[in-house]
XYZ file of C-alpha atoms in Angstrom:
665
model
C 0.000 0.000 0.000
C 2.826 2.372 0.864
C 4.506 1.602 -2.417
C 1.278 2.403 -4.277
C 1.071 5.763 -2.498
C 4.693 6.491 -3.325
C 4.130 5.690 -6.983
C 1.057 7.953 -7.058
C 2.973 10.810 -5.457
C 5.848 10.294 -7.912
C 3.387 10.360 -10.802
C 1.901 13.627 -9.550
C 5.339 15.171 -9.174
C 6.255 14.035 -12.686
C 3.041 15.534 -14.058
C 3.647 18.848 -12.303
C 7.223 18.964 -13.499
C 6.211 18.163 -17.073
C 3.627 20.971 -16.952
C 6.260 23.434 -15.762
C 8.709 22.243 -18.407
C 6.092 22.637 -21.126
C 5.674 26.236 -20.078
C 9.413 26.641 -20.373
C 9.184 25.119 -23.852
C 7.886 28.469 -25.048
C 10.620 30.197 -23.077
C 11.266 33.852 -23.607
C 14.727 35.255 -24.033
C 16.479 38.365 -22.786
C 18.172 40.218 -25.653
C 21.416 40.516 -23.738
C 22.137 44.145 -24.623
C 20.329 47.300 -23.655
C 18.285 48.819 -26.496
C 19.874 51.658 -28.431
C 17.805 54.635 -29.543
C 18.475 56.202 -32.943
C 17.424 59.584 -34.271
C 18.290 61.808 -37.222
C 20.271 64.251 -35.088
C 22.684 62.934 -32.505
C 21.908 63.804 -28.885
C 22.554 62.576 -25.375
C 19.571 60.223 -25.565
C 20.059 58.789 -29.031
C 22.606 58.408 -31.785
C 22.379 58.737 -35.535
C 25.363 56.663 -36.724
C 24.652 53.026 -37.527
C 27.679 50.760 -37.692
C 27.776 47.482 -39.566
C 30.001 44.722 -38.211
C 31.179 41.676 -40.142
C 31.678 38.200 -38.721
C 33.483 35.126 -39.997
C 32.460 33.502 -43.264
C 31.419 29.844 -43.277
C 29.998 27.239 -45.621
C 27.834 24.126 -45.449
C 30.353 22.436 -47.758
C 33.323 23.043 -45.483
C 33.933 22.940 -41.739
C 36.641 25.608 -42.093
C 35.405 29.162 -41.389
C 37.554 32.135 -42.411
C 37.869 35.715 -41.283
C 36.365 38.507 -43.346
C 39.831 39.809 -44.249
C 40.878 36.453 -45.724
C 38.709 37.087 -48.828
C 40.143 40.548 -49.587
C 36.884 42.461 -49.216
C 36.627 46.159 -48.390
C 38.189 46.888 -45.012
C 38.950 49.769 -42.714
C 42.525 51.014 -42.486
C 42.476 50.899 -38.689
C 40.695 47.927 -37.229
C 39.389 48.158 -33.693
C 37.612 44.919 -32.925
C 34.970 44.729 -30.212
C 35.821 42.554 -27.238
C 35.002 38.872 -27.596
C 34.116 36.453 -24.820
C 35.572 32.978 -24.375
C 32.658 31.279 -26.117
C 33.007 33.449 -29.227
C 36.712 32.647 -29.471
C 36.092 28.915 -29.019
C 33.370 29.001 -31.685
C 35.686 30.870 -34.037
C 33.638 34.066 -34.283
C 35.711 37.022 -35.470
C 33.635 40.200 -35.326
C 35.235 43.365 -36.732
C 34.019 46.763 -37.968
C 33.384 47.333 -41.664
C 33.561 50.345 -43.989
C 29.772 50.228 -44.402
C 28.547 53.243 -42.412
C 24.973 54.526 -42.317
C 23.135 57.541 -40.958
C 19.700 56.941 -39.476
C 16.939 57.634 -42.043
C 19.485 58.764 -44.636
C 18.931 56.811 -47.813
C 21.817 55.905 -50.072
C 21.623 54.625 -53.651
C 24.516 52.704 -55.169
C 27.138 54.214 -52.906
C 30.699 53.208 -53.695
C 32.682 51.562 -50.892
C 35.933 50.464 -52.519
C 37.389 48.827 -55.604
C 39.615 45.776 -55.536
C 41.988 45.335 -58.450
C 43.783 42.146 -59.367
C 46.775 42.047 -61.685
C 47.196 38.564 -63.074
C 50.922 39.125 -63.438
C 51.336 39.413 -59.669
C 51.373 36.136 -57.789
C 49.859 37.738 -54.669
C 46.866 39.115 -56.578
C 46.421 35.823 -58.373
C 46.328 33.850 -55.095
C 43.817 36.309 -53.596
C 41.517 35.973 -56.577
C 41.846 32.183 -56.552
C 40.915 32.131 -52.858
C 37.869 34.299 -53.585
C 36.786 32.001 -56.437
C 37.216 28.941 -54.242
C 34.986 30.603 -51.642
C 32.268 31.118 -54.256
C 32.683 27.532 -55.428
C 32.145 26.239 -51.867
C 29.269 28.687 -51.248
C 30.861 30.638 -48.386
C 28.489 33.132 -46.796
C 28.794 36.565 -45.223
C 27.479 37.194 -41.715
C 26.813 40.865 -41.075
C 25.554 42.461 -37.864
C 23.673 45.707 -37.262
C 22.725 46.716 -33.717
C 23.546 43.197 -32.504
C 21.059 41.790 -35.037
C 22.054 39.577 -37.959
C 21.481 41.100 -41.366
C 19.230 38.529 -43.020
C 18.671 37.451 -46.590
C 15.002 36.467 -46.959
C 13.825 34.479 -49.954
C 10.803 32.394 -50.929
C 10.733 28.668 -50.272
C 8.111 25.982 -50.822
C 4.470 26.449 -49.758
C 4.733 30.216 -50.227
C 6.772 30.683 -47.061
C 9.825 32.838 -46.581
C 13.115 31.671 -45.145
C 15.314 34.302 -43.544
C 18.939 33.250 -43.575
C 21.307 35.132 -41.211
C 23.885 35.151 -43.981
C 24.209 35.605 -47.712
C 26.616 34.101 -50.263
C 29.670 35.946 -51.551
C 28.900 34.747 -55.060
C 28.018 31.752 -57.173
C 29.424 29.565 -59.916
C 28.048 28.401 -63.260
C 29.575 25.040 -64.119
C 31.094 24.086 -67.459
C 27.882 22.224 -68.219
C 25.920 25.449 -67.703
C 24.332 24.358 -64.446
C 23.850 27.104 -61.853
C 25.222 26.224 -58.451
C 23.461 27.270 -55.246
C 22.844 31.042 -55.183
C 23.066 31.461 -58.975
C 19.396 30.471 -59.251
C 18.316 33.876 -57.931
C 18.927 35.523 -61.297
C 18.519 34.396 -64.905
C 21.260 36.791 -66.016
C 23.903 34.409 -64.671
C 24.230 32.397 -67.861
C 27.893 32.228 -68.879
C 29.446 28.805 -68.470
C 32.455 28.203 -66.245
C 32.091 31.661 -64.716
C 32.072 33.010 -61.159
C 29.586 35.776 -60.340
C 30.432 37.834 -57.284
C 27.769 39.674 -55.292
C 29.462 43.057 -55.154
C 26.321 45.071 -54.410
C 23.826 44.780 -51.549
C 20.483 46.505 -51.139
C 19.928 46.890 -47.400
C 16.577 47.677 -45.819
C 16.657 48.679 -42.150
C 13.380 48.475 -40.236
C 12.837 50.617 -37.162
C 10.092 50.946 -34.584
C 9.019 54.291 -33.200
C 5.973 55.051 -31.087
C 5.963 58.675 -32.276
C 7.137 59.824 -35.686
C 10.374 61.872 -35.695
C 11.165 60.651 -32.195
C 13.785 58.210 -30.963
C 13.537 54.829 -32.718
C 14.897 51.345 -32.217
C 16.080 49.040 -34.971
C 14.020 45.865 -35.256
C 15.303 44.208 -38.446
C 17.911 44.509 -41.166
C 17.390 42.678 -44.447
C 19.366 42.715 -47.669
C 19.311 41.423 -51.192
C 22.650 40.505 -52.788
C 23.203 41.525 -56.397
C 25.974 41.541 -58.949
C 26.775 44.493 -61.249
C 29.592 45.160 -63.669
C 29.629 48.926 -63.305
C 30.370 50.839 -66.500
C 32.000 53.664 -64.545
C 33.786 52.507 -61.444
C 34.189 56.027 -60.023
C 30.485 56.790 -60.515
C 28.621 53.483 -60.278
C 24.965 53.421 -61.286
C 24.113 49.798 -60.305
C 22.935 48.819 -63.738
C 24.188 46.650 -66.510
C 25.239 43.008 -66.688
C 26.400 41.004 -63.646
C 30.035 40.995 -62.526
C 31.412 37.764 -63.923
C 34.903 36.388 -63.382
C 35.891 33.744 -65.946
C 37.566 30.660 -64.586
C 40.543 31.235 -66.873
C 41.328 34.945 -66.870
C 44.221 36.656 -68.632
C 43.620 40.326 -68.019
C 43.408 42.805 -65.157
C 40.207 42.543 -63.124
C 38.560 45.324 -61.092
C 35.747 44.527 -58.647
C 33.878 47.593 -57.298
C 31.781 47.126 -54.139
C 28.651 49.219 -53.635
C 25.550 49.330 -51.485
C 22.133 50.943 -51.199
C 20.296 51.492 -47.937
C 16.674 52.304 -47.187
C 14.788 52.838 -43.912
C 11.251 51.565 -43.289
C 9.091 52.057 -40.235
C 7.788 48.797 -38.739
C 5.047 47.940 -36.215
C 7.242 45.174 -34.739
C 8.427 46.035 -31.259
C 12.047 45.825 -30.188
C 11.410 42.925 -27.785
C 10.105 40.777 -30.671
C 12.703 41.632 -33.284
C 14.277 38.155 -33.326
C 10.992 36.358 -33.962
C 10.978 36.538 -37.748
C 14.437 34.908 -37.910
C 13.857 32.187 -35.371
C 10.378 31.214 -36.523
C 11.579 30.605 -40.070
C 14.321 28.261 -38.905
C 12.491 25.796 -36.678
C 9.201 24.006 -37.117
C 7.323 24.051 -33.829
C 5.020 21.262 -34.964
C 7.977 18.928 -35.408
C 9.246 19.898 -31.964
C 5.914 19.047 -30.374
C 5.818 15.759 -32.271
C 9.247 14.990 -30.829
C 8.028 15.767 -27.320
C 4.919 13.607 -27.734
C 7.022 10.761 -29.121
C 9.360 10.984 -26.150
C 6.495 11.153 -23.655
C 4.953 7.986 -25.120
C 8.239 6.170 -24.566
C 8.434 7.493 -21.000
C 4.868 6.424 -20.243
C 5.570 2.964 -21.682
C 8.654 2.541 -19.524
C 6.943 4.038 -16.479
C 4.117 1.537 -16.874
C 6.529 -1.378 -17.003
C 8.521 -0.109 -14.021
C 5.326 0.535 -12.076
C 4.127 -2.986 -12.861
C 7.384 -4.405 -11.552
C 7.396 -2.199 -8.468
C 3.753 -2.609 -7.528
C 3.232 -6.230 -8.464
C 6.253 -8.399 -9.085
C 8.749 -6.715 -6.787
C 6.159 -6.107 -4.070
C 5.193 -9.804 -4.121
C 8.868 -10.817 -4.081
C 9.578 -8.735 -0.987
C 6.475 -9.972 0.802
C 7.292 -13.613 -0.016
C 10.953 -13.263 0.997
C 10.053 -11.618 4.313
C 7.660 -14.466 5.219
C 10.560 -16.938 5.275
C 11.823 -17.088 8.854
C 13.351 -20.488 9.468
C 16.840 -21.489 8.385
C 15.491 -24.472 6.485
C 13.217 -22.263 4.414
C 15.969 -19.709 3.902
C 17.972 -22.299 2.021
C 15.213 -22.372 -0.576
C 15.722 -18.748 -1.576
C 15.251 -17.943 -5.228
C 15.287 -14.976 -7.605
C 17.155 -11.790 -6.872
C 17.371 -12.511 -3.127
C 19.797 -15.346 -3.873
C 22.530 -12.852 -4.835
C 22.158 -10.597 -1.769
C 25.641 -11.544 -0.629
C 27.250 -10.577 -3.939
C 25.177 -7.722 -5.308
C 27.406 -5.078 -3.674
C 30.633 -6.841 -4.517
C 33.138 -4.265 -5.854
C 33.284 -4.296 -9.649
C 36.356 -4.991 -11.694
C 38.248 -1.860 -12.743
C 36.508 0.068 -9.985
C 39.069 2.844 -10.341
C 38.012 3.648 -13.918
C 34.304 3.353 -13.080
C 34.609 5.805 -10.189
C 36.536 8.258 -12.400
C 33.831 8.024 -15.078
C 31.151 8.625 -12.434
C 32.922 11.724 -11.160
C 33.272 13.177 -14.659
C 29.679 12.208 -15.474
C 28.320 14.051 -12.437
C 30.358 17.099 -13.426
C 28.895 17.035 -16.941
C 25.348 16.365 -15.698
C 25.296 19.368 -13.345
C 26.927 21.556 -15.989
C 24.306 20.639 -18.604
C 21.397 21.052 -16.203
C 22.425 24.541 -15.062
C 23.313 25.661 -18.592
C 19.970 24.553 -20.017
C 18.114 26.095 -17.092
C 19.707 29.496 -17.691
C 19.135 29.107 -21.430
C 15.419 28.543 -20.762
C 15.302 31.751 -18.777
C 16.741 33.588 -21.769
C 20.164 34.534 -20.444
C 21.907 32.450 -23.137
C 19.868 33.582 -26.126
C 21.309 33.960 -29.662
C 21.653 37.690 -28.985
C 24.305 36.873 -26.381
C 26.857 35.497 -28.822
C 29.149 32.916 -27.277
C 27.348 32.998 -23.936
C 26.251 29.342 -24.150
C 29.794 28.030 -24.584
C 31.188 30.470 -22.024
C 28.636 29.377 -19.428
C 29.324 25.680 -20.092
C 33.119 26.040 -19.832
C 32.994 28.164 -16.670
C 30.539 25.785 -15.008
C 32.666 22.772 -15.906
C 35.706 24.445 -14.362
C 33.853 25.333 -11.166
C 32.274 21.871 -10.799
C 35.539 20.078 -10.135
C 34.605 19.673 -6.469
C 31.547 17.399 -6.977
C 33.526 15.406 -9.559
C 36.341 14.715 -7.102
C 33.913 14.027 -4.247
C 31.786 11.484 -6.159
C 34.816 9.711 -7.620
C 36.468 9.458 -4.181
C 33.316 8.285 -2.390
C 32.605 5.466 -4.797
C 36.235 4.450 -5.138
C 36.435 4.155 -1.359
C 33.198 2.145 -1.276
C 34.750 -0.162 -3.890
C 37.547 -0.805 -1.395
C 40.170 1.205 -3.266
C 43.136 2.700 -1.440
C 45.125 4.428 -4.205
C 43.498 7.791 -3.603
C 46.266 9.771 -5.296
C 45.833 7.856 -8.543
C 42.068 8.254 -8.302
C 42.107 12.024 -7.925
C 44.719 12.441 -10.666
C 42.692 10.337 -13.091
C 39.530 12.263 -12.208
C 41.323 15.520 -12.921
C 43.091 14.531 -16.124
C 41.711 11.377 -17.814
C 38.446 12.483 -19.427
C 39.359 16.195 -19.718
C 42.725 15.152 -21.128
C 41.107 13.019 -23.854
C 38.813 15.896 -24.819
C 41.639 18.447 -24.788
C 43.949 16.209 -26.824
C 41.277 15.700 -29.483
C 40.473 19.412 -29.438
C 44.160 20.345 -29.728
C 44.694 18.018 -32.700
C 41.665 19.543 -34.432
C 43.081 22.981 -33.645
C 46.370 22.066 -35.320
C 44.450 21.283 -38.514
C 42.644 24.622 -38.262
C 45.967 26.429 -37.760
C 47.414 24.689 -40.801
C 44.410 25.670 -42.933
C 44.473 29.275 -41.706
C 40.892 29.086 -40.442
C 39.378 31.657 -38.105
C 38.146 28.776 -35.927
C 41.735 28.106 -34.846
C 42.052 29.035 -31.182
C 44.798 31.635 -30.620
C 47.747 30.531 -28.544
C 46.878 32.991 -25.761
C 43.340 31.618 -25.456
C 44.713 28.076 -25.407
C 46.985 29.041 -22.520
C 44.004 30.650 -20.755
C 41.966 27.442 -21.113
C 44.858 25.419 -19.691
C 45.148 27.912 -16.826
C 41.449 27.470 -16.027
C 41.902 23.705 -16.092
C 45.107 23.423 -14.063
C 44.637 26.515 -11.898
C 40.972 26.164 -10.904
C 39.416 22.855 -11.950
C 42.230 20.575 -10.738
C 42.536 22.188 -7.257
C 38.753 22.050 -6.844
C 38.821 18.365 -7.813
C 41.480 17.719 -5.159
C 39.341 19.511 -2.561
C 36.299 17.423 -3.458
C 38.366 14.219 -3.354
C 39.736 15.157 0.071
C 36.257 15.435 1.552
C 35.145 12.308 -0.302
C 37.943 10.140 1.110
C 37.538 11.691 4.542
C 33.965 10.409 4.849
C 33.171 6.817 5.685
C 32.601 4.360 2.869
C 29.026 4.020 1.635
C 27.189 1.552 3.879
C 25.349 -1.152 2.011
C 22.156 -2.745 3.385
C 23.588 -6.295 3.142
C 26.994 -7.812 3.710
C 29.211 -9.246 0.997
C 30.058 -12.949 0.986
C 33.706 -13.824 1.021
C 33.366 -16.397 -1.764
C 31.732 -15.120 -4.950
C 28.611 -16.952 -6.011
C 28.770 -18.746 -9.337
C 26.577 -17.134 -11.973
C 24.416 -19.682 -13.824
C 24.331 -19.889 -17.590
C 22.363 -16.986 -18.996
C 19.889 -17.000 -21.838
C 20.520 -14.779 -24.841
C 18.281 -11.978 -23.525
C 19.897 -11.850 -20.078
C 23.468 -11.761 -21.318
C 25.329 -8.499 -20.858
C 25.996 -7.522 -24.481
C 22.406 -7.915 -25.818
C 21.086 -6.087 -22.759
C 23.517 -3.207 -23.214
C 22.680 -2.897 -26.910
C 18.925 -2.955 -26.285
C 19.153 -0.563 -23.336
C 20.320 2.400 -25.430
C 17.569 2.198 -28.043
C 14.745 3.809 -26.042
C 16.770 6.767 -24.692
C 18.021 7.490 -28.197
C 14.460 7.293 -29.504
C 13.566 10.169 -27.168
C 16.210 12.529 -28.501
C 16.903 11.762 -32.155
C 14.502 14.431 -33.519
C 15.941 17.073 -31.226
C 19.381 15.817 -32.170
C 18.647 16.628 -35.805
C 18.038 20.300 -34.981
C 21.158 20.460 -32.813
C 23.341 19.019 -35.573
C 21.743 21.442 -38.023
C 22.677 24.363 -35.804
C 26.269 23.155 -35.520
C 27.068 22.002 -39.052
C 24.484 23.832 -41.189
C 25.040 27.128 -39.338
C 21.443 27.588 -38.246
C 20.494 29.286 -35.006
C 19.212 27.085 -32.198
C 17.000 28.794 -29.674
C 14.291 26.333 -28.526
C 15.929 25.658 -25.194
C 12.547 25.085 -23.554
C 11.997 22.038 -25.748
C 15.593 20.960 -25.215
C 15.287 21.226 -21.435
C 12.131 19.110 -21.495
C 13.850 16.505 -23.690
C 16.768 16.576 -21.254
C 14.441 15.653 -18.377
C 12.764 12.968 -20.484
C 16.179 11.538 -21.388
C 17.140 11.334 -17.710
C 13.889 9.527 -16.860
C 14.159 7.153 -19.826
C 17.790 6.224 -19.110
C 16.922 5.592 -15.476
C 13.839 3.479 -16.127
C 15.340 1.418 -18.962
C 18.454 0.647 -16.912
C 16.483 -0.239 -13.772
C 14.244 -2.524 -15.787
C 17.147 -4.463 -17.276
C 18.952 -4.490 -13.936
C 15.958 -6.187 -12.302
C 15.805 -8.839 -15.022
C 19.518 -9.593 -14.629
C 19.254 -9.828 -10.841
C 16.359 -12.257 -11.197
C 18.631 -14.308 -13.486
C 21.170 -14.349 -10.586
C 23.677 -12.130 -12.428
C 24.924 -9.664 -9.813
C 27.452 -7.763 -11.976
C 25.268 -4.694 -12.304
C 27.700 -1.783 -11.806
C 29.488 -1.680 -15.134
C 26.453 -3.055 -16.963
C 24.197 -0.266 -15.687
C 26.757 2.341 -16.753
C 27.237 0.841 -20.199
C 23.524 0.145 -20.789
C 22.481 3.793 -20.741
C 25.909 4.909 -21.966
C 25.374 2.880 -25.139
C 23.029 5.674 -26.224
C 26.210 7.512 -27.219
C 26.993 4.742 -29.716
C 23.615 5.278 -31.358
C 24.369 8.999 -31.361
C 27.652 8.272 -33.143
C 25.915 6.071 -35.718
C 23.313 8.797 -36.296
C 26.064 11.417 -36.719
C 27.676 9.258 -39.407
C 24.298 8.840 -41.138
C 23.710 12.613 -40.883
C 27.111 13.282 -42.475
C 26.426 11.139 -45.532
C 22.736 11.957 -45.966
C 22.371 15.636 -45.022
C 25.756 17.331 -45.369
C 27.750 18.276 -48.460
C 31.098 18.579 -46.713
C 34.098 18.062 -48.960
C 37.838 18.092 -48.314
C 39.992 15.873 -46.132
C 40.506 18.520 -43.437
C 36.773 19.193 -43.096
C 35.953 15.485 -42.850
C 38.600 14.940 -40.159
C 37.294 17.961 -38.233
C 33.697 16.739 -38.412
C 34.470 13.310 -37.004
C 37.008 14.683 -34.518
C 34.478 17.035 -32.952
C 31.783 14.339 -33.137
C 33.990 12.017 -31.075
C 34.234 14.707 -28.365
C 30.456 15.054 -28.269
C 30.012 11.272 -28.171
C 32.433 10.909 -25.228
C 30.665 13.636 -23.242
C 27.294 12.065 -24.014
C 28.601 8.620 -22.993
C 29.747 9.868 -19.575
C 26.511 11.809 -19.079
C 24.069 8.986 -19.897
C 26.214 6.285 -18.279
C 26.267 8.162 -14.979
C 22.470 8.483 -15.026
C 22.068 4.726 -15.509
C 24.514 3.844 -12.742
C 22.943 6.086 -10.113
C 19.439 4.905 -11.026
C 20.472 1.265 -10.540
C 22.449 2.066 -7.417
C 19.401 3.639 -5.782
C 17.171 0.797 -6.993
C 19.441 -1.998 -5.734
C 20.067 -0.273 -2.411
C 16.350 0.207 -1.891
C 15.147 -3.307 -2.679
C 17.832 -4.994 -0.561
C 17.187 -2.644 2.360
C 13.520 -3.626 2.668
C 13.982 -7.393 2.389
C 14.939 -9.501 5.422
C 18.113 -11.426 4.810
C 18.792 -14.473 6.990
C 22.527 -14.760 7.597
C 24.489 -17.569 9.172
C 26.961 -16.803 11.981
C 29.808 -17.229 9.513
C 28.274 -14.635 7.170
C 27.763 -12.161 9.984
C 31.488 -12.204 10.802
C 32.601 -11.653 7.209
C 34.083 -8.308 6.288
C 33.526 -6.253 3.238
C 35.823 -7.136 0.377
C 37.590 -4.505 -1.740
C 39.679 -4.223 -4.854
C 42.266 -1.619 -5.625
């Protein structure tokens, strides 16, 4: 009866939590910067100069982003970059001012910015032009920023909808067969074969919101349309004539003039809602809700099975076991009670398991806090780099719980090499991630990509690791080893019990493989959007949905692992520690398989360096996901096993009562 009441209360708590999470699914966001007022005449309350910043250029066909200056576009003589946070540097964002300057409400038509000339006889000019052509061939895209808002290129897609891309291509290429590639489809005038057409003119429309006309206004959108013009008079461009084409094989001097037009339009959209038109065009809310419903069905299915085991099978087992009082009847024990003397036997390689648990707890807390703040809006797309900065800082500061958990469980496993344990907790998993990251960074350095982390930032990351995270891990380990070992509800037999032959379904490997299917089924739709945001350069902002999926993933990993753990204990297989960790951790293997499928089916990445970078970074994500899900499964089974063996009466012989706990180093 008590167990029924507990299950009812748990169900109510789960329902309340799901309701709260669903409200967070439509989470608002805080823009991150205070609004700026603009007016035609500069004053103390508003400004009239509008500055356009340029960010790195990237492509869906290459993992290598490049700085704006790498393509030899128009630049300022004196560059004064705005300050960048740690997350922006790690993501490879390189924001710098541009020569595009506007005055509020001052329209410009075909204004000349600069002219780039290339002399084929000079090797330097030839290499610059070849780099620019290669960028057009791989569909590299600009990313411009006005008032902390991306300048978007909006175009029609299927079903009469508009897609607003926070970037626009630098140009396009017509193949030798006369087929237009990518952005060339926007104009029928691009018709010369084996020719590169550069978008050297942009028509910018800036939308502003003002409650009262001729009063201070706030910018709510910036849209542009890229165009290509071969100006007849470079000094006095008129933005007419044929497009600016660059033949693949050129033998003469080439001049590329860059121009722009700007127009201002009043908009009813308020400043607080200015990101909506970008974000709504990128994500399909219906698909997100379908993902949530799919995940909830899986959770309800698992919850029903677990409830059936708890309320019926397990409840009957405990009642039947507790009715056995005499020694003669105790010898006829069966089921999971038979292994009570071995279920808490220390696992093999307990050192590595405890280190994985410590790192997993560190990652779990980091992800939970990061997603929680993202739901509240503090890590919105307007705060560039804030998500990565928050995650890195939290990971550094969470060294203490990592060291504490690793030390506590290692001590409960009977380990005594505490120095080795704390060193492995501090350096094993972070060291693998850093080594992979450093090797990927070497490739980026070699390719001259803007994503390459500067040496100073690399030293700063190492300083955070060695100067803050490692000492905090040592502090946590000190308190963990200082406490008494975890007390188990039953004693451990001195002689291990022989495990009977297992059927195919109760063997470890099939159970581990099956255990990761349901957790992966809860997240694979959300995983698609996350991979799109990383590799297809789309903004991800639905952190409310992601937080809810995070909670569902935790519940699913826990229930699936507990379910399989119970079946294995009933089959008298008491090696549950590593199996519980690997069962839910196997979800990372399905994630890896899905990432490989996504690479071949959705991406157009070419080049050896880009392929190595994709799989190198994917391996980092898979390792983090493995530690995260594996830790959830272990703690769920640990609580389950401790609970069921604490409520059952175990009849022990005098010899068993005098046995001591066994341990392995």
